[in-house]
C-alpha positions as protocol buffer text, in pm:
chain_id: "A"
residue {
  index: 1
  type: MET
  ca { x: 10378 y: 7618 z: 6777 }
}
residue {
  index: 2
  type: ARG
  ca { x: 10338 y: 7899 z: 6529 }
}
residue {
  index: 3
  type: LEU
  ca { x: 10008 y: 8071 z: 6472 }
}
residue {
  index: 4
  type: LYS
  ca { x: 9890 y: 8266 z: 6172 }
}
residue {
  index: 5
  type: PRO
  ca { x: 9712 y: 8598 z: 6229 }
}
residue {
  index: 6
  type: GLY
  ca { x: 9369 y: 8530 z: 6376 }
}
residue {
  index: 7
  type: GLU
  ca { x: 9451 y: 8178 z: 6501 }
}
residue {
  index: 8
  type: ARG
  ca { x: 9433 y: 8089 z: 6870 }
}
residue {
  index: 9
  type: ALA
  ca { x: 9611 y: 7865 z: 7113 }
}
residue {
  index: 10
  type: VAL
  ca { x: 9508 y: 7748 z: 7458 }
}
residue {
  index: 11
  type: ALA
  ca { x: 9687 y: 7618 z: 7765 }
}
residue {
  index: 12
  type: ARG
  ca { x: 9527 y: 7458 z: 8067 }
}
residue {
  index: 13
  type: LEU
  ca { x: 9610 y: 7527 z: 8431 }
}
residue {
  index: 14
  type: VAL
  ca { x: 9554 y: 7293 z: 8723 }
}
residue {
  index: 15
  type: TRP
  ca { x: 9613 y: 7330 z: 9096 }
}
residue {
  index: 16
  type: ARG
  ca { x: 9489 y: 7193 z: 9423 }
}
residue {
  index: 17
  type: ASN
  ca { x: 9440 y: 7377 z: 9746 }
}
residue {
  index: 18
  type: THR
  ca { x: 9641 y: 7114 z: 9934 }
}
residue {
  index: 19
  type: VAL
  ca { x: 9774 y: 7179 z: 10283 }
}
residue {
  index: 20
  type: THR
  ca { x: 10071 y: 6960 z: 10371 }
}
residue {
  index: 21
  type: ALA
  ca { x: 10230 y: 7176 z: 10642 }
}
residue {
  index: 22
  type: VAL
  ca { x: 10009 y: 7354 z: 10894 }
}
residue {
  index: 23
  type: THR
  ca { x: 10305 y: 7560 z: 11014 }
}
residue {
  index: 24
  type: ARG
  ca { x: 10356 y: 7721 z: 10671 }
}
residue {
  index: 25
  type: PRO
  ca { x: 10117 y: 7984 z: 10528 }
}
residue {
  index: 26
  type: ALA
  ca { x: 9928 y: 7901 z: 10210 }
}
residue {
  index: 27
  type: ALA
  ca { x: 10052 y: 8039 z: 9877 }
}
residue {
  index: 28
  type: ASP
  ca { x: 9796 y: 8288 z: 9748 }
}
residue {
  index: 29
  type: GLY
  ca { x: 9836 y: 8408 z: 9389 }
}
residue {
  index: 30
  type: ARG
  ca { x: 9672 y: 8728 z: 9275 }
}
residue {
  index: 31
  type: TYR
  ca { x: 9752 y: 8718 z: 8904 }
}
residue {
  index: 32
  type: LEU
  ca { x: 9894 y: 8503 z: 8625 }
}
residue {
  index: 33
  type: ARG
  ca { x: 10173 y: 8632 z: 8403 }
}
residue {
  index: 34
  type: ILE
  ca { x: 10161 y: 8473 z: 8059 }
}
residue {
  index: 35
  type: ALA
  ca { x: 10449 y: 8494 z: 7811 }
}
residue {
  index: 36
  type: PRO
  ca { x: 10345 y: 8293 z: 7506 }
}
residue {
  index: 37
  type: ASN
  ca { x: 10674 y: 8353 z: 7321 }
}
residue {
  index: 38
  type: GLY
  ca { x: 10886 y: 8238 z: 7615 }
}
residue {
  index: 39
  type: ASP
  ca { x: 11113 y: 8540 z: 7584 }
}
residue {
  index: 40
  type: GLY
  ca { x: 10885 y: 8789 z: 7756 }
}
residue {
  index: 41
  type: THR
  ca { x: 10757 y: 8958 z: 7441 }
}
residue {
  index: 42
  type: ASP
  ca { x: 10379 y: 8986 z: 7419 }
}
residue {
  index: 43
  type: ARG
  ca { x: 10360 y: 8915 z: 7792 }
}
residue {
  index: 44
  type: GLN
  ca { x: 10016 y: 8956 z: 7950 }
}
residue {
  index: 45
  type: THR
  ca { x: 9915 y: 8982 z: 8314 }
}
residue {
  index: 46
  type: VAL
  ca { x: 9574 y: 8838 z: 8395 }
}
residue {
  index: 47
  type: PRO
  ca { x: 9404 y: 8898 z: 8731 }
}
residue {
  index: 48
  type: ALA
  ca { x: 9326 y: 8564 z: 8894 }
}
residue {
  index: 49
  type: ARG
  ca { x: 9278 y: 8440 z: 9247 }
}
residue {
  index: 50
  type: VAL
  ca { x: 9473 y: 8117 z: 9282 }
}
residue {
  index: 51
  type: ASP
  ca { x: 9495 y: 7945 z: 9621 }
}
residue {
  index: 52
  type: LEU
  ca { x: 9780 y: 7695 z: 9593 }
}
residue {
  index: 53
  type: GLY
  ca { x: 9765 y: 7574 z: 9951 }
}
residue {
  index: 54
  type: THR
  ca { x: 10101 y: 7508 z: 10116 }
}
residue {
  index: 55
  type: THR
  ca { x: 10243 y: 7313 z: 9821 }
}
residue {
  index: 56
  type: GLY
  ca { x: 10268 y: 7622 z: 9602 }
}
residue {
  index: 57
  type: LYS
  ca { x: 10237 y: 7404 z: 9290 }
}
residue {
  index: 58
  type: LEU
  ca { x: 10070 y: 7508 z: 8968 }
}
residue {
  index: 59
  type: GLY
  ca { x: 10063 y: 7281 z: 8665 }
}
residue {
  index: 60
  type: VAL
  ca { x: 10036 y: 7404 z: 8307 }
}
residue {
  index: 61
  type: SER
  ca { x: 9989 y: 7217 z: 7981 }
}
residue {
  index: 62
  type: ALA
  ca { x: 10170 y: 7286 z: 7658 }
}
residue {
  index: 63
  type: TRP
  ca { x: 10012 y: 7534 z: 7418 }
}
residue {
  index: 64
  type: ALA
  ca { x: 9766 y: 7363 z: 7183 }
}
residue {
  index: 65
  type: ARG
  ca { x: 9513 y: 7453 z: 6921 }
}
residue {
  index: 66
  type: PRO
  ca { x: 9161 y: 7470 z: 7067 }
}
residue {
  index: 67
  type: GLU
  ca { x: 8930 y: 7179 z: 6998 }
}
residue {
  index: 68
  type: THR
  ca { x: 8702 y: 7249 z: 6704 }
}
residue {
  index: 69
  type: SER
  ca { x: 8397 y: 7120 z: 6894 }
}
residue {
  index: 70
  type: THR
  ca { x: 8420 y: 7413 z: 7139 }
}
residue {
  index: 71
  type: ALA
  ca { x: 8139 y: 7658 z: 7077 }
}
residue {
  index: 72
  type: ALA
  ca { x: 8246 y: 8003 z: 6962 }
}
residue {
  index: 73
  type: GLY
  ca { x: 8296 y: 8241 z: 7249 }
}
residue {
  index: 74
  type: SER
  ca { x: 8314 y: 7975 z: 7519 }
}
residue {
  index: 75
  type: ARG
  ca { x: 8610 y: 7942 z: 7750 }
}
residue {
  index: 76
  type: PRO
  ca { x: 8861 y: 7655 z: 7712 }
}
């Protein structure tokens, strides 16, 4: 997806704090590193507390244009 100056794109994250092995410590993320170009350019690090449980799985959607019905200034 290519964006023109001033355009935006969003991606959605999903995770569950699922414990499947009580003998293994939970995965605890402290930040998200986002590289929208895939090659590391324009990379951003965003502070975030993400408790992934013992699965350590985080799902992410493809980049998409935000829905037009979203009010200006609201979060995706």
